[in-house]
Short mmCIF file of C-alpha atoms in Angstrom, two decimals:
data_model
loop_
_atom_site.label_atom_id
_atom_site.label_comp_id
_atom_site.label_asym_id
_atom_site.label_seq_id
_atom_site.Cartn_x
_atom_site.Cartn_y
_atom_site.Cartn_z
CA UNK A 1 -69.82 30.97 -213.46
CA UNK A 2 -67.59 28.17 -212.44
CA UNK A 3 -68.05 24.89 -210.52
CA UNK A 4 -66.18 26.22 -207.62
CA UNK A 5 -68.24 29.94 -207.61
CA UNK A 6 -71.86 27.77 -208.08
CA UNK A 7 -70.52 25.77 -204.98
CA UNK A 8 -69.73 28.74 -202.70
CA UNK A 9 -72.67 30.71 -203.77
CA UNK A 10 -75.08 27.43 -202.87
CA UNK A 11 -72.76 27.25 -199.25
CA UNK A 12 -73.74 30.82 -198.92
CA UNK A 13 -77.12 30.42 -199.66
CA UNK A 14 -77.35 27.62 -197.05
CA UNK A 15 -76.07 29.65 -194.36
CA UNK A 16 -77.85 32.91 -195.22
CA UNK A 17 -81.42 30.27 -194.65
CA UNK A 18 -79.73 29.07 -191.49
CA UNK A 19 -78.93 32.12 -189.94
CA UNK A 20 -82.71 33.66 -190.79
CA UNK A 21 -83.94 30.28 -189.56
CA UNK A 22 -81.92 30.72 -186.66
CA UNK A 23 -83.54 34.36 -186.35
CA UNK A 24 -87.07 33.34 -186.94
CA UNK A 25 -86.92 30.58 -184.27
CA UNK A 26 -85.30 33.32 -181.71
CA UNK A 27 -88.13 35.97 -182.41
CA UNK A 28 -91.27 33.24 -182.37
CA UNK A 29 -90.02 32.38 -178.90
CA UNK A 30 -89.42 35.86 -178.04
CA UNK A 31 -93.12 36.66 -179.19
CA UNK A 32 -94.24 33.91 -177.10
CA UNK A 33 -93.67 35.98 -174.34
CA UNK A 34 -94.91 38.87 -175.09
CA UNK A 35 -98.21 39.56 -174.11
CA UNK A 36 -100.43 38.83 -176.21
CA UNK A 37 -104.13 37.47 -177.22
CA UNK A 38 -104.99 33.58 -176.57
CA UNK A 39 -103.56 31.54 -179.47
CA UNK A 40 -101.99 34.40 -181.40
CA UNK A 41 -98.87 33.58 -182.11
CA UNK A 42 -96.41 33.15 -184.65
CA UNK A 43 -95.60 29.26 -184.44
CA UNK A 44 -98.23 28.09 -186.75
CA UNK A 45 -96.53 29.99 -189.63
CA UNK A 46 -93.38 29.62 -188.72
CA UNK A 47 -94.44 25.57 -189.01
CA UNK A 48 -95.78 26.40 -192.30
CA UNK A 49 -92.87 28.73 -193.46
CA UNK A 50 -90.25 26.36 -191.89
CA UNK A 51 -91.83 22.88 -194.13
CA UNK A 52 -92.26 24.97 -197.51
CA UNK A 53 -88.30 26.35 -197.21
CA UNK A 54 -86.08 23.71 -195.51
CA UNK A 55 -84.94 21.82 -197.18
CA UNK A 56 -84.09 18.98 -194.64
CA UNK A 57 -86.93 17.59 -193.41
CA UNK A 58 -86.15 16.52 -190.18
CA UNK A 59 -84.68 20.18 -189.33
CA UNK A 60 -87.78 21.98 -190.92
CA UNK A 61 -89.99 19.40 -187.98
CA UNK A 62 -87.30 20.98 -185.56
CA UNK A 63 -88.14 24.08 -185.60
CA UNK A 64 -91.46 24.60 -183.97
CA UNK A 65 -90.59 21.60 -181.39
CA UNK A 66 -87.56 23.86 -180.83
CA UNK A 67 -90.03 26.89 -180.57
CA UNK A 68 -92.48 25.43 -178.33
CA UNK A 69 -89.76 23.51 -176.03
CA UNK A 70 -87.88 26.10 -174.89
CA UNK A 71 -90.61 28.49 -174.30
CA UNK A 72 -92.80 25.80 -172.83
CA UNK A 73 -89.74 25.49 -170.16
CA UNK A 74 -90.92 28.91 -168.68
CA UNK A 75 -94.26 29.67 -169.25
CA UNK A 76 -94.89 25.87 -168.50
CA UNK A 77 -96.07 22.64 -169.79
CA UNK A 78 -99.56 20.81 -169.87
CA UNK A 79 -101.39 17.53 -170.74
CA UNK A 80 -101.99 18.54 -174.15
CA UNK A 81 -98.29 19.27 -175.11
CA UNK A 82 -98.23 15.84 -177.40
CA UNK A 83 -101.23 17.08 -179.27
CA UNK A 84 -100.21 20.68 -179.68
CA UNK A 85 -96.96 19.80 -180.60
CA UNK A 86 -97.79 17.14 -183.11
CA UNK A 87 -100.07 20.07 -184.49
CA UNK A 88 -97.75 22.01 -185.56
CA UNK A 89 -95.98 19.43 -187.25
CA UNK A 90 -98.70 18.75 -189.21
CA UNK A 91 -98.09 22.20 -190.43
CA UNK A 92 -95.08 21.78 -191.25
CA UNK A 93 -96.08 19.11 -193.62
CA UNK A 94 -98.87 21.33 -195.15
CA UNK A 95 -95.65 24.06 -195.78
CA UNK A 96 -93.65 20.94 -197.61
CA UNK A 97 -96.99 20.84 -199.66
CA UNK A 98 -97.21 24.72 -200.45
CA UNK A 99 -93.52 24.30 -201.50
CA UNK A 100 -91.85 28.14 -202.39
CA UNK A 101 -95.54 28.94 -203.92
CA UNK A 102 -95.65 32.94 -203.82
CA UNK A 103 -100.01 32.54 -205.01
CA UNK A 104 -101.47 34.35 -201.87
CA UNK A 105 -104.33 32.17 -202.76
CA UNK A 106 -102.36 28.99 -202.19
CA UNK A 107 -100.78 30.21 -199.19
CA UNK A 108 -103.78 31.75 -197.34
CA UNK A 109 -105.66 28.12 -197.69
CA UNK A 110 -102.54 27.00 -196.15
CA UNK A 111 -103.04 29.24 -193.13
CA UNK A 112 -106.36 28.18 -192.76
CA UNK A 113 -105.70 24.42 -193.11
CA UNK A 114 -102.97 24.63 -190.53
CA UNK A 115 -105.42 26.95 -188.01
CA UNK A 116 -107.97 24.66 -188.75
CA UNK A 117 -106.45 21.39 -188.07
CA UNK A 118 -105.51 22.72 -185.18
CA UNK A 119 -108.62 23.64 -183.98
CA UNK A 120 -110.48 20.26 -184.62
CA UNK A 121 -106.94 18.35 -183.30
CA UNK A 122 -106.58 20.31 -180.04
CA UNK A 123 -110.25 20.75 -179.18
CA UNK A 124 -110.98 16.84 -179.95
CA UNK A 125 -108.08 16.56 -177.09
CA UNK A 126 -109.80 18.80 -174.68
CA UNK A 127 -112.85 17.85 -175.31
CA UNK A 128 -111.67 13.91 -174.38
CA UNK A 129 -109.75 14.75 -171.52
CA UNK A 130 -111.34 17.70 -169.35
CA UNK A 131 -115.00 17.63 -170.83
CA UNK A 132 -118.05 14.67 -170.29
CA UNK A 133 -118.05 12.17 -173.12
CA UNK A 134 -121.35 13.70 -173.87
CA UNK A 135 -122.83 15.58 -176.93
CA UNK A 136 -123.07 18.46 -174.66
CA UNK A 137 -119.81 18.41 -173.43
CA UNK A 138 -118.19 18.18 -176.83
CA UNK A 139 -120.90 21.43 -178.35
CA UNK A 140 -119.59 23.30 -175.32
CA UNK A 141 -116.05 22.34 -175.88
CA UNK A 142 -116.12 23.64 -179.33
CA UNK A 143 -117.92 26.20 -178.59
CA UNK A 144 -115.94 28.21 -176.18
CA UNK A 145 -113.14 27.31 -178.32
CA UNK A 146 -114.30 29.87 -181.39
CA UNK A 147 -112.78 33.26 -180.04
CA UNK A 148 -109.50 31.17 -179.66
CA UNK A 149 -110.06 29.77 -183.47
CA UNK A 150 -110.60 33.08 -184.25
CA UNK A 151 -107.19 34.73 -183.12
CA UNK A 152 -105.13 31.34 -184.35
CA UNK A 153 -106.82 32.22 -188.04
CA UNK A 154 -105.99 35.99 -187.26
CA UNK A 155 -102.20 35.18 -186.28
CA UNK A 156 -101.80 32.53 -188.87
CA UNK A 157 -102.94 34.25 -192.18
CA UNK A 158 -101.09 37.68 -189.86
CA UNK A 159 -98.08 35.82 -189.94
CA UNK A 160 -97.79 33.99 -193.07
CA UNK A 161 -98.04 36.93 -195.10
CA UNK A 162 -95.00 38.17 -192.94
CA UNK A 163 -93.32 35.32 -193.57
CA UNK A 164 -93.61 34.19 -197.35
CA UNK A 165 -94.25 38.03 -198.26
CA UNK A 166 -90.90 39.42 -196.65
CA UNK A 167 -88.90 36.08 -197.58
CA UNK A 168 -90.18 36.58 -201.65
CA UNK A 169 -89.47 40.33 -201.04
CA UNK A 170 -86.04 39.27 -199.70
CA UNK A 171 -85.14 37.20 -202.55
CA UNK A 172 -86.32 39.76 -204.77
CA UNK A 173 -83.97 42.41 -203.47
CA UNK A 174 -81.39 39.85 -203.35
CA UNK A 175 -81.93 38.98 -206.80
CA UNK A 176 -81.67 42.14 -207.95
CA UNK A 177 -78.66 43.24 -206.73
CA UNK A 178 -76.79 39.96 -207.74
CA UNK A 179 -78.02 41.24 -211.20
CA UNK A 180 -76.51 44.56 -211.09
CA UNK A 181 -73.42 43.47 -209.58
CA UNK A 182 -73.53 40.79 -212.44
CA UNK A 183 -73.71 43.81 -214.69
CA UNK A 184 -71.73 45.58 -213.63
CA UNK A 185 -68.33 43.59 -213.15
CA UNK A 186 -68.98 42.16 -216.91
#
């Protein structure tokens, strides 16, 4: 292959990850609006997904802000936003971690670090601003918090599998029929 063909084949590769980017951001704000269970949602993996693929960083902390933005415009915004937000950032950073690691192992601990982290993050924030600064107060915080817990670990482990599975699969496919064409035209 030639300088030039690497070069256009890499620009084509770029824009191929924009435009599903592009597509992923569309349908995890579409999903946000779809009804749906409490914290079930697709913007924890798409954190995760968007950190272990982009390869700018600054666009890959984009995306869920982008996400959560323009859906928070209509379904409406809340003291906790900075928290939340800064949440899913911090997936994002566990996804630069997991890298383009296909080990379902690797990635379902990621899942669970992200809901996780969450959970603690955002309940710590409730708990501090709408609960009593009491041991009481913070048990019952975190304890009415478990059935959401439960559907963020649901959604995120749902979602990453989606994700990383249909994005390997993708490549895969992709793969393949670069080979054959390969092949073929020799």
């Amino acid at each position: 292959m030639s300088d030039r063909q690497s070069v256009v084949k890499s620009e084509s590769s770029q824009q191929v990850r924009l435009v599903a980017m592009c597509a992923l951001v569309l349908l995890a704000i579409l999903a946000r609006f779809i009804p749906h269970p409490p914290n079930f949602s697709p913007v924890g993996a798409v954190a995760l997904f968007s950190g272990a693929f982009l390869t700018q960083r600054w666009f890959a902390l984009l995306i869920p802000i982008a996400i959560l933005t323009i859906s928070d415009a209509f379904i409406g915004f809340h003291s906790l936003v900075p928290v939340v937000y800064g949440c899913f950032l911090i997936n994002v950073l566990i996804g630069r971690w997991v890298g383009g690691h296909s080990n379902p192992l690797v990635l379902a601990g990621a899942a669970l670090a992200g809901s996780i982290q969450f959970f603690l993050i955002t309940n710590l924030a409730n708990w501090w601003t709408y609960y009593p600064h009491t041991r009481e107060g913070f048990l019952e915080n975190y304890i009415l918090a478990i059935p959401y817990f439960q559907n963020s670990v649901m959604s995120d482990l749902l979602f990453t599998t989606v994700l990383f599975g249909g994005w390997h699969f993708a490549e895969s496919v992709v793969a393949g029929w670069n080979n054959s064409r390969q092949t073929t035209e020799v």
